[in-house]
Short mmCIF file of C-alpha atoms and ligand atoms in Angstrom, two decimals:
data_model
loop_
_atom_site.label_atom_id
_atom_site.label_comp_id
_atom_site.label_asym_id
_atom_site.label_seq_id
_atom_site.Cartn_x
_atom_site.Cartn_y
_atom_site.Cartn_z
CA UNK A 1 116.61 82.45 115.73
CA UNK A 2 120.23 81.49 116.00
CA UNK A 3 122.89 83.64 113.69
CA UNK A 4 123.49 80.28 111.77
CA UNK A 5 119.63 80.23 110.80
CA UNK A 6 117.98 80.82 107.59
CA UNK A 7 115.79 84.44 107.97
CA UNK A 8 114.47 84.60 104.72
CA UNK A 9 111.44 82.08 105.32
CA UNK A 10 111.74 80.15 102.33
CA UNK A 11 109.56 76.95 103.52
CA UNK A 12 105.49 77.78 104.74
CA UNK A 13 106.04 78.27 108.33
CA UNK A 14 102.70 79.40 110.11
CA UNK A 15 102.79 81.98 112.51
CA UNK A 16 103.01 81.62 115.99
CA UNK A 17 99.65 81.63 117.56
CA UNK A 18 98.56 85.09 118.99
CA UNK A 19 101.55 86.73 116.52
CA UNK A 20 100.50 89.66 113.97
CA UNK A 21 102.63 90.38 110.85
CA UNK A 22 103.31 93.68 110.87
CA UNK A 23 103.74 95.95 108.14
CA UNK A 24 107.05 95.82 107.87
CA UNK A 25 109.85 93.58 109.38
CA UNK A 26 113.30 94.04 110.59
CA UNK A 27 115.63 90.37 110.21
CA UNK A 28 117.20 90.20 113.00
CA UNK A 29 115.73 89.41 117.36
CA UNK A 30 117.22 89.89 120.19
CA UNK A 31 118.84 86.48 120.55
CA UNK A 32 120.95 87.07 117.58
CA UNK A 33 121.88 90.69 118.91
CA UNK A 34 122.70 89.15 121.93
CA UNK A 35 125.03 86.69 120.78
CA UNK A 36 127.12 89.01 118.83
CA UNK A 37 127.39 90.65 121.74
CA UNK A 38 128.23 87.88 123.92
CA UNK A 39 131.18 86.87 120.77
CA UNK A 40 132.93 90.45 121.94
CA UNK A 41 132.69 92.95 119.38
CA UNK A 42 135.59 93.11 117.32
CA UNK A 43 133.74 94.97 114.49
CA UNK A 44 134.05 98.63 114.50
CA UNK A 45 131.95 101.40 113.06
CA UNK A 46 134.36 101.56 110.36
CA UNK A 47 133.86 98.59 109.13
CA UNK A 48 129.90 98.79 108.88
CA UNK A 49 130.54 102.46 106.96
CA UNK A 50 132.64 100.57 104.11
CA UNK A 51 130.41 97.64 103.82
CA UNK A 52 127.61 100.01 103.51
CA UNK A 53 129.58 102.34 100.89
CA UNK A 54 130.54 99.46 98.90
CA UNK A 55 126.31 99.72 98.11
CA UNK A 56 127.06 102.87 96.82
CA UNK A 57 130.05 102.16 94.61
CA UNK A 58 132.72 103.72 97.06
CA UNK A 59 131.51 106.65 95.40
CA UNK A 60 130.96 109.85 97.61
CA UNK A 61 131.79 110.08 101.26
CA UNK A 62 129.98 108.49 103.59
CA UNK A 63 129.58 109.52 107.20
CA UNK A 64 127.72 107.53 110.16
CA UNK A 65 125.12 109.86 112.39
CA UNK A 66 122.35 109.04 114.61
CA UNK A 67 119.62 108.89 112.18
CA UNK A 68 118.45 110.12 108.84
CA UNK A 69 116.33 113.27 110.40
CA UNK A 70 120.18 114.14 112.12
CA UNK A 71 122.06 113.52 108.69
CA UNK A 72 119.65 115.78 107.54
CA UNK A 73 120.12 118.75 110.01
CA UNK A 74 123.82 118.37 109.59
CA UNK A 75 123.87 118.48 105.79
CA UNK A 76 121.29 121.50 105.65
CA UNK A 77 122.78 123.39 108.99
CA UNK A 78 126.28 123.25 106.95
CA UNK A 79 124.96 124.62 103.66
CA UNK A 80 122.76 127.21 105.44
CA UNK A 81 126.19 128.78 107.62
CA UNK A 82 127.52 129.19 103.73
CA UNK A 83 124.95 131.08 102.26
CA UNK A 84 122.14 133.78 103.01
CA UNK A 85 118.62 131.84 101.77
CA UNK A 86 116.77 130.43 104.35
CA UNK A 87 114.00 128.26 102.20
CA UNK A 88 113.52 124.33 101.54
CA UNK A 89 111.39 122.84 99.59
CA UNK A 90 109.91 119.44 100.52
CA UNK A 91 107.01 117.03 99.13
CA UNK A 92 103.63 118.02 100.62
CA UNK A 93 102.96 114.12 101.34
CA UNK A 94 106.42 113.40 103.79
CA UNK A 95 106.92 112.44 106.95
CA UNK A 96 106.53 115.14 109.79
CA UNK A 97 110.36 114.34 110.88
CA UNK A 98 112.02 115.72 107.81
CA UNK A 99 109.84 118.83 108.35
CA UNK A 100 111.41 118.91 112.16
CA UNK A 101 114.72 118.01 110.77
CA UNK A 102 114.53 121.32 108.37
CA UNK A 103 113.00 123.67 111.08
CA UNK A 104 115.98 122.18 113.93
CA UNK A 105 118.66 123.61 111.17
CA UNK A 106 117.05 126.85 111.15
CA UNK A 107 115.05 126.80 108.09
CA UNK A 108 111.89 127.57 106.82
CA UNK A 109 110.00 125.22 104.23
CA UNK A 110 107.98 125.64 101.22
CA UNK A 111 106.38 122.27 99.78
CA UNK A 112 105.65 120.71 96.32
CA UNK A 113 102.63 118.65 95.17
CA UNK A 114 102.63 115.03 93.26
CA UNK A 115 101.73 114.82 89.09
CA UNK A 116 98.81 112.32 90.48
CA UNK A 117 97.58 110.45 94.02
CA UNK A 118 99.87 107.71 93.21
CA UNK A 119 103.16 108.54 93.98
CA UNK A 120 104.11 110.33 91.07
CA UNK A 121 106.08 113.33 90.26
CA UNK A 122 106.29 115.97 87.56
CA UNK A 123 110.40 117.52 88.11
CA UNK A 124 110.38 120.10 85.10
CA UNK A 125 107.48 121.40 86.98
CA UNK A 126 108.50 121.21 90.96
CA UNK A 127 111.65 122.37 89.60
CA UNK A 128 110.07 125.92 87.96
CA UNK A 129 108.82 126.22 91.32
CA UNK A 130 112.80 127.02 92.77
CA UNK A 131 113.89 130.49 93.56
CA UNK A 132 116.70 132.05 94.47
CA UNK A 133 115.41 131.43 97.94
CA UNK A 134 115.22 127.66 98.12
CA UNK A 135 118.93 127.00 100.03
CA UNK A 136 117.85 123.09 99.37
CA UNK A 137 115.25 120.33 97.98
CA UNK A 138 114.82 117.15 99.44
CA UNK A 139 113.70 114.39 96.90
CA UNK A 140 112.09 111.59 98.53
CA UNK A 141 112.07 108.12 97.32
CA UNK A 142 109.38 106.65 99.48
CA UNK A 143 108.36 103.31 99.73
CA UNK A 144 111.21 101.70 98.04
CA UNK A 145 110.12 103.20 95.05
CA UNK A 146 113.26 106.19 93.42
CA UNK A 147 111.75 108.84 91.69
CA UNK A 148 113.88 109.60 88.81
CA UNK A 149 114.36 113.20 89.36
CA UNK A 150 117.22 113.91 86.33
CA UNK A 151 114.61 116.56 85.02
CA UNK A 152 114.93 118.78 88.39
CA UNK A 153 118.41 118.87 88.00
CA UNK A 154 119.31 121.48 85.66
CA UNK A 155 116.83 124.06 87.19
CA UNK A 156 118.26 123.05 91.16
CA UNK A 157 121.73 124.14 88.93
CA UNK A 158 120.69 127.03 87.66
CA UNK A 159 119.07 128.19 90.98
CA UNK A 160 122.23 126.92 93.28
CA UNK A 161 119.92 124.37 95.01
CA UNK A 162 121.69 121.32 96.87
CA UNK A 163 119.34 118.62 96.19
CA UNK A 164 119.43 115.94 98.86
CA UNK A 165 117.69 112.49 98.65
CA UNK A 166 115.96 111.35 100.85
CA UNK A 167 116.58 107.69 100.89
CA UNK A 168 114.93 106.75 104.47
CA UNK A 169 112.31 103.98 102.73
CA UNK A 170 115.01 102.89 100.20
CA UNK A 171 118.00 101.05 99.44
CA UNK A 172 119.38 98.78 96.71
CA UNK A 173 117.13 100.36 94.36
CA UNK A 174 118.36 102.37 91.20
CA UNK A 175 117.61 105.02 88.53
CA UNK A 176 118.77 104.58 85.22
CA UNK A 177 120.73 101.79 86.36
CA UNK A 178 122.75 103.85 88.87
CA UNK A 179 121.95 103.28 92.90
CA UNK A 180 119.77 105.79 94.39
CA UNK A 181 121.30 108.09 96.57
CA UNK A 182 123.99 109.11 93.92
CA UNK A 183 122.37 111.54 91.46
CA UNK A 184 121.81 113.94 94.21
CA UNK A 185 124.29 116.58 96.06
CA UNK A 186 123.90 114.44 98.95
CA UNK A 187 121.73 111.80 100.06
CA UNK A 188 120.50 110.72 104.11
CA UNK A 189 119.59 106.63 105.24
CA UNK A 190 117.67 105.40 108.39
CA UNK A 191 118.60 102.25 110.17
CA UNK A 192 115.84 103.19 112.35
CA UNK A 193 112.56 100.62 112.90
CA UNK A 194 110.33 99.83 109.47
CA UNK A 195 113.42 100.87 107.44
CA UNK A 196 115.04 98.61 104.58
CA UNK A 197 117.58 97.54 107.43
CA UNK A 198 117.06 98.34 110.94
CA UNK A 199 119.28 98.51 114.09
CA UNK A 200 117.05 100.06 116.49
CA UNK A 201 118.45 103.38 115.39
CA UNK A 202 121.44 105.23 113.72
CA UNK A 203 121.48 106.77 109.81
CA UNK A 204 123.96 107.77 107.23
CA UNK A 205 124.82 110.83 105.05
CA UNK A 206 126.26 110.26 101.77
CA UNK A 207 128.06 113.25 100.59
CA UNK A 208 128.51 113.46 96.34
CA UNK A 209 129.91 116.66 96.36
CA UNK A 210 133.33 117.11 97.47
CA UNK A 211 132.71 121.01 98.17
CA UNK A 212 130.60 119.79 101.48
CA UNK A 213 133.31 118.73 103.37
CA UNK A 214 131.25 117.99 106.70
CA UNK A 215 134.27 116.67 109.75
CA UNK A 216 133.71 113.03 109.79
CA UNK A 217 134.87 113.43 113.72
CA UNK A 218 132.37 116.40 114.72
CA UNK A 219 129.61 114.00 113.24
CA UNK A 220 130.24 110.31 114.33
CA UNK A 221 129.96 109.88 117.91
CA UNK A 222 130.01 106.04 118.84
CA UNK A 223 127.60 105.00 121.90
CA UNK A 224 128.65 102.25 124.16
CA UNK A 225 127.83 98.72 123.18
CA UNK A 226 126.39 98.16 125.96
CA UNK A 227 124.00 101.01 125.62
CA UNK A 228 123.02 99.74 121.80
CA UNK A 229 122.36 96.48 123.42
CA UNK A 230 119.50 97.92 125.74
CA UNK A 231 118.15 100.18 122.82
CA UNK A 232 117.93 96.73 120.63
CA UNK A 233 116.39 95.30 123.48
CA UNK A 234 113.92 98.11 124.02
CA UNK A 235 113.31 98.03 120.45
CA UNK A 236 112.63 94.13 120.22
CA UNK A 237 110.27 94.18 123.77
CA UNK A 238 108.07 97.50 121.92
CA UNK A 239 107.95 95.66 118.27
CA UNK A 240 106.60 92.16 120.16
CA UNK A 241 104.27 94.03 121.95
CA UNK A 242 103.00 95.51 119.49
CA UNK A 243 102.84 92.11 117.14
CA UNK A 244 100.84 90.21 120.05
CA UNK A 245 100.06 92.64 122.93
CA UNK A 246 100.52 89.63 124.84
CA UNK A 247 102.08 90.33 128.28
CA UNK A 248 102.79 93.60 129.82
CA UNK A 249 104.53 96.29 128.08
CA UNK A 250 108.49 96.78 128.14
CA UNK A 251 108.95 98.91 131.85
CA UNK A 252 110.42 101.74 129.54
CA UNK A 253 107.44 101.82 127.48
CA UNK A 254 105.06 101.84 130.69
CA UNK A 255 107.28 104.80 132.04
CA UNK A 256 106.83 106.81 128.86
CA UNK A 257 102.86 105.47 128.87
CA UNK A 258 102.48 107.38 132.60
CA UNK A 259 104.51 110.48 130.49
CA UNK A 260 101.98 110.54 127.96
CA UNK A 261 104.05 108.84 125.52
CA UNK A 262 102.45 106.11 123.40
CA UNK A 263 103.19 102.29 124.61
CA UNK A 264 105.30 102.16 121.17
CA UNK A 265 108.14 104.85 121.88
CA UNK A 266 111.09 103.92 120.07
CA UNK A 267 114.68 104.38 121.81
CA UNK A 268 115.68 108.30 121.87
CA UNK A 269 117.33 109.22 118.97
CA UNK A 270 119.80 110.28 117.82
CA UNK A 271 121.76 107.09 118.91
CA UNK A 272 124.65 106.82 116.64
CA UNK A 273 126.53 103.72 115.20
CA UNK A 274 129.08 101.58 118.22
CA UNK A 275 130.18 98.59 117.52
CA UNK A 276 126.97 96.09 118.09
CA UNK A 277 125.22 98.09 115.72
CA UNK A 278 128.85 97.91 113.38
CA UNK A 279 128.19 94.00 114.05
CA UNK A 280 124.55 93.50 113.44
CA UNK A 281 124.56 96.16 110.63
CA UNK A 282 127.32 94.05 108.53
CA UNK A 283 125.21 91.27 109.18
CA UNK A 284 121.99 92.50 107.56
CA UNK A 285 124.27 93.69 104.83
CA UNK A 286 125.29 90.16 104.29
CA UNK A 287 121.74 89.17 103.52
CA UNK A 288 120.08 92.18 102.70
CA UNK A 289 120.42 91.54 98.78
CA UNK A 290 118.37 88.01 99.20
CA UNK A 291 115.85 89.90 101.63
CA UNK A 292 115.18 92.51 99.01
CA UNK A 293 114.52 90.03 96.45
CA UNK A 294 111.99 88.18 98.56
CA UNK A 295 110.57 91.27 99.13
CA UNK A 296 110.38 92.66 95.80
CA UNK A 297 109.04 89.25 94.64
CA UNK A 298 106.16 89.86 97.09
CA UNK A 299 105.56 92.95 95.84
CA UNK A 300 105.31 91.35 92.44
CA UNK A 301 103.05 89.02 93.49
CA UNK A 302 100.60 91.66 95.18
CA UNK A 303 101.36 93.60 92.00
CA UNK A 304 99.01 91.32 89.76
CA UNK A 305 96.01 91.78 92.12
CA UNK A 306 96.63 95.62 93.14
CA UNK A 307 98.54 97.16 90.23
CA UNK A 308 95.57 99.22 89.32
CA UNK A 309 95.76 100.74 92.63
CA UNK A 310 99.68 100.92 93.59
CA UNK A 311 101.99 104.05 93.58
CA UNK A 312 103.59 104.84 90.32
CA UNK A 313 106.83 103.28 89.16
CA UNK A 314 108.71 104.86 86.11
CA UNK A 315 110.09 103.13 83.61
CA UNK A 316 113.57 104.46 84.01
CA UNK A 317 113.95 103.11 87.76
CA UNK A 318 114.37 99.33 89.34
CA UNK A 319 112.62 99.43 92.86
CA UNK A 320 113.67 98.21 96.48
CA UNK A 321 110.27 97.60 97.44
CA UNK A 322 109.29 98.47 101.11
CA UNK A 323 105.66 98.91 101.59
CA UNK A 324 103.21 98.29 98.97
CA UNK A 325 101.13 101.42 98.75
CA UNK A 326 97.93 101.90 97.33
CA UNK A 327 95.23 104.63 97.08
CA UNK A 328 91.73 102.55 97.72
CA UNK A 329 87.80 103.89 98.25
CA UNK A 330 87.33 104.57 101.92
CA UNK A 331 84.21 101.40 101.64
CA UNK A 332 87.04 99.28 99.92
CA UNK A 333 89.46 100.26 102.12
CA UNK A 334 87.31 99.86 105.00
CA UNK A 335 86.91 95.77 104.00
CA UNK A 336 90.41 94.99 103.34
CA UNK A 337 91.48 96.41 106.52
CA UNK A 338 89.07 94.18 108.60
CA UNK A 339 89.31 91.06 105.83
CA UNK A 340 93.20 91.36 107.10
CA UNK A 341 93.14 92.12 110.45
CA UNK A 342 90.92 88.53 110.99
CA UNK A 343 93.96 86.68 108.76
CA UNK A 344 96.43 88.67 111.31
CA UNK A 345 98.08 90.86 108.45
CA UNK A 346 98.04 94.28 109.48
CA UNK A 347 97.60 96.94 106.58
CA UNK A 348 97.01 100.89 107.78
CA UNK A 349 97.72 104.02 106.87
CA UNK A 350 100.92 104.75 109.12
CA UNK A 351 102.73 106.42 106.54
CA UNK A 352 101.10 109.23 106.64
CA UNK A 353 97.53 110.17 106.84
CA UNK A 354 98.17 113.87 107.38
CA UNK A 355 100.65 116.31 104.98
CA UNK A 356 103.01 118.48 106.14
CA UNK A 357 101.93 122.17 106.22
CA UNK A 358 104.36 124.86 104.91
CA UNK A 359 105.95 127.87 106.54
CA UNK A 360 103.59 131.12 106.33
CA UNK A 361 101.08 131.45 103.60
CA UNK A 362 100.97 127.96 101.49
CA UNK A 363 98.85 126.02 98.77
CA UNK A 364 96.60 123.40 99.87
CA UNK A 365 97.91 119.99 97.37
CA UNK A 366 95.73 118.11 96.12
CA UNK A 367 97.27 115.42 95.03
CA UNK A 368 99.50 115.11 98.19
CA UNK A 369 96.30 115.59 100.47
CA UNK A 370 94.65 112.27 98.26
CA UNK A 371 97.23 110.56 98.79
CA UNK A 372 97.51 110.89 101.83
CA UNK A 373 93.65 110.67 102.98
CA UNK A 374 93.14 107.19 101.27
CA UNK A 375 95.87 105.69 101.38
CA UNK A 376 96.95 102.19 103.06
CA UNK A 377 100.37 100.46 103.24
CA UNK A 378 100.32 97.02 102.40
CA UNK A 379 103.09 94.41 103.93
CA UNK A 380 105.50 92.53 101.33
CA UNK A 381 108.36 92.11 103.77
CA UNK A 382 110.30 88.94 103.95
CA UNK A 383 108.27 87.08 106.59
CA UNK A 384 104.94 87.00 105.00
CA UNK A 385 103.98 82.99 103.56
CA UNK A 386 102.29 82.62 99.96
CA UNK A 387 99.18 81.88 102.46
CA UNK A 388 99.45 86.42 103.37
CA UNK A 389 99.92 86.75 100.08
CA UNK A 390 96.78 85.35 98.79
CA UNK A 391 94.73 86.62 101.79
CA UNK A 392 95.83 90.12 101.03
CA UNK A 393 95.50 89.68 97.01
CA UNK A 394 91.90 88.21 97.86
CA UNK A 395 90.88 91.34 100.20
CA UNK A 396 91.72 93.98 97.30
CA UNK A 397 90.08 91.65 94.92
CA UNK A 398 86.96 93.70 94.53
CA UNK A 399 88.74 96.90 95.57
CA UNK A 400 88.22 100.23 93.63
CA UNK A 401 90.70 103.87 93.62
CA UNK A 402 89.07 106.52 95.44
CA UNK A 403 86.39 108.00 92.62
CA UNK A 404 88.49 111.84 92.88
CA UNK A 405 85.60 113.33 90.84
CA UNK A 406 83.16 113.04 93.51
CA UNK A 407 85.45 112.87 96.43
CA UNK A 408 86.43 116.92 95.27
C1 LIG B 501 110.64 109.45 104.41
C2 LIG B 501 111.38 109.53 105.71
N1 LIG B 501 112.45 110.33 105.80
C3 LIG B 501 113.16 110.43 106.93
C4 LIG B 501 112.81 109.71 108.05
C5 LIG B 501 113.62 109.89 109.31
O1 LIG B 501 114.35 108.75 109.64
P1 LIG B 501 115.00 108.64 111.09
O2 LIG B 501 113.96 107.99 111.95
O3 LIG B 501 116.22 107.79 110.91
O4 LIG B 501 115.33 110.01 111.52
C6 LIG B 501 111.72 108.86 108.01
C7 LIG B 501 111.27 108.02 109.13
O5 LIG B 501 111.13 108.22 110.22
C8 LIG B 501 110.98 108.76 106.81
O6 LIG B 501 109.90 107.96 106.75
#
């Protein structure tokens, strides 16, 4: 791929032979990266942070860090040196990092349960759940999919709770018609691998609260460019490993294989945002509208087949679609999984099969635990063909949710 050339797929292209698609794609390779590098980098940080706040309105203040799990620790460590409670409250079903990123500032963490195994959330309810305790809640939006939380927010208020979105899995998407990431106190992004954009690293922290008035300087730490050109390039020789294990495996990833660490270790994080990532982050930026179009269109299309399976989408909110993902009978499951693998689609349960277990003494969620047993993420990204669609569509066709009654 050349920077001139068209990365949305519009035309049928097969696949190249031996190549998986994966469950979710970044838009850019390494020969692009390269030859933005190669042009001398004339774009700073700067410049990425205002393209990327001009997503958001201008509104807020936006600062650059090395991923969303370190926006995270810096938003909740500042809060925390303010105040004497020591308690967050996070979604059962969530991604272990978040719970790291909580414990790192110090914290401990309590967790909530969803309304249902899809997806779905119940705020009046989560948000009787606050004491004077809870320092901060972290409202995910995973998938792609905002949950419109405006219910939580008068009890967060009346408890002097910071909520903080987390906003990892989505961007461009909105709740009553304003962009998620802006209802909240503050709000953390990923630009980290399987994220809406992805530059082999780095995150954001968007701050809606003038009161937190984090040092831009302390926080942003540029790497060398030449440094984010070897993480790309780590990053692009782990993702095409994994999308053919063809060949051997990047030398860093067979270093960290003899440490015990799997063959798909991403670059060390946090990383931070220099100029190539300034560069390459701009251009995503340019086409990320038309990629999330082409992506929620696939979604749409999977939608017709799987809707009676998919995660909950209110009424109130316009998604950014990710991931596809549904809750399916292990047997049903079982198929697709296999029916897709042969067709070179691959569909799992990466995101994530296990909760997150509170601090001390804590509830066992049922919902959050359904979800998280039997569920499988389904690809929509921008590089599948009508032919992926259909294959997918056709292994749900017959495909049932879990039956909870018995399952209990
Ligand atoms: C929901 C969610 N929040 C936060 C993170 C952390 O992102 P990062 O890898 O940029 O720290 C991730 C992914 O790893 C995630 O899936």
């Amino acid at each position: 791929m050349s920077p001139e050339i068209d990365t949305t797929n519009s035309r049928e292209q097969p696949r190249e032979p031996g190549r998986t698609a994966d469950l979710v794609e970044e838009f850019w390779d390494l020969q692009l990266i390269e030859a933005l590098y190669r042009k001398g980098l004339q774009t700073s940080p700067n410049d990425f942070r205002d393209a990327f706040h001009q997503l958001f309105e201008r509104r807020g203040r936006l600062l650059l860090t090395g991923s969303a799990r370190h926006a995270l620790r810096i938003v909740l460590a500042w809060v925390a040196a303010g105040s004497r409670k020591r308690r967050v409250l996070l979604s059962s079903f969530n991604c272990r990092v978040v719970k790291q990123a909580v414990r790192a500032a110090g914290l401990a963490i309590d967790t909530f349960d969803f309304a249902t195994p899809f997806g779905q959330f119940e705020w009046e309810g989560v948000g009787r759940s606050l004491t004077d305790e809870h320092l901060a809640i972290v409202v995910p939006h995973f998938f792609g999919i905002p949950t419109d939380f405006a219910a939580l927010v008068p009890a967060a208020r009346r408890n002097g709770v910071m909520i903080i979105e987390d906003c990892a899995h989505t961007l461009g998407a909105s709740i009553a018609g304003a962009p998620a990431g802006l209802l909240g106190d503050a709000a953390v992004f990923s630009f980290n691998y399987d994220k809406p954009i992805s530059l082999a690293g780095g995150g954001a922290l968007l701050l809606n609260r003038s009161a937190i008035d984090i040092d831009r300087k302390v926080v942003e730490t540029p790497p060398p460019s030449q440094l984010e050109l070897r993480q790309f390039a780590q990053m692009a020789a782990t993702l095409l490993y994994g999308r053919t294990r063809r060949g051997r495996p990047p030398l860093l990833a067979r270093i960290g294989a003899k440490l015990h660490v799997p063959p798909y270790a991403q670059p060390k994080l946090p990383t931070g945002i220099g100029s190539l990532r300034a560069a390459v982050g701009i251009w995503q930026l340019e086409r990320y509208e038309e990629i999330r179009q082409r992506r929620g269109r696939n979604a749409q299309i999977l939608n017709e087949s799987l809707r009676h399976l998919a995660w909950h989408v209110a009424a109130t909110v316009a998604p950014a679609p990710l991931k596809l993902r549904v809750a399916v009978s292990p047997a049903d499951a079982a198929f697709a999984v296999q029916e897709c693998k042969q067709q070179r689609i691959t569909i799992a349960n990466s995101n994530w099969p296990k909760v997150i277990e509170p601090d001390g003494i804590g509830n066992v969620w049922v919902n959050a635990q359904r979800a998280a047993t039997f569920g499988l993420d389904v690809p929509v990204h921008q590089n599948l063909s009508r032919t992926d669609l259909d294959n997918i569509a056709s292994a749900f066709v017959h495909a049932k949710a879990p039956d909870w009654e018995r399952l209990a």
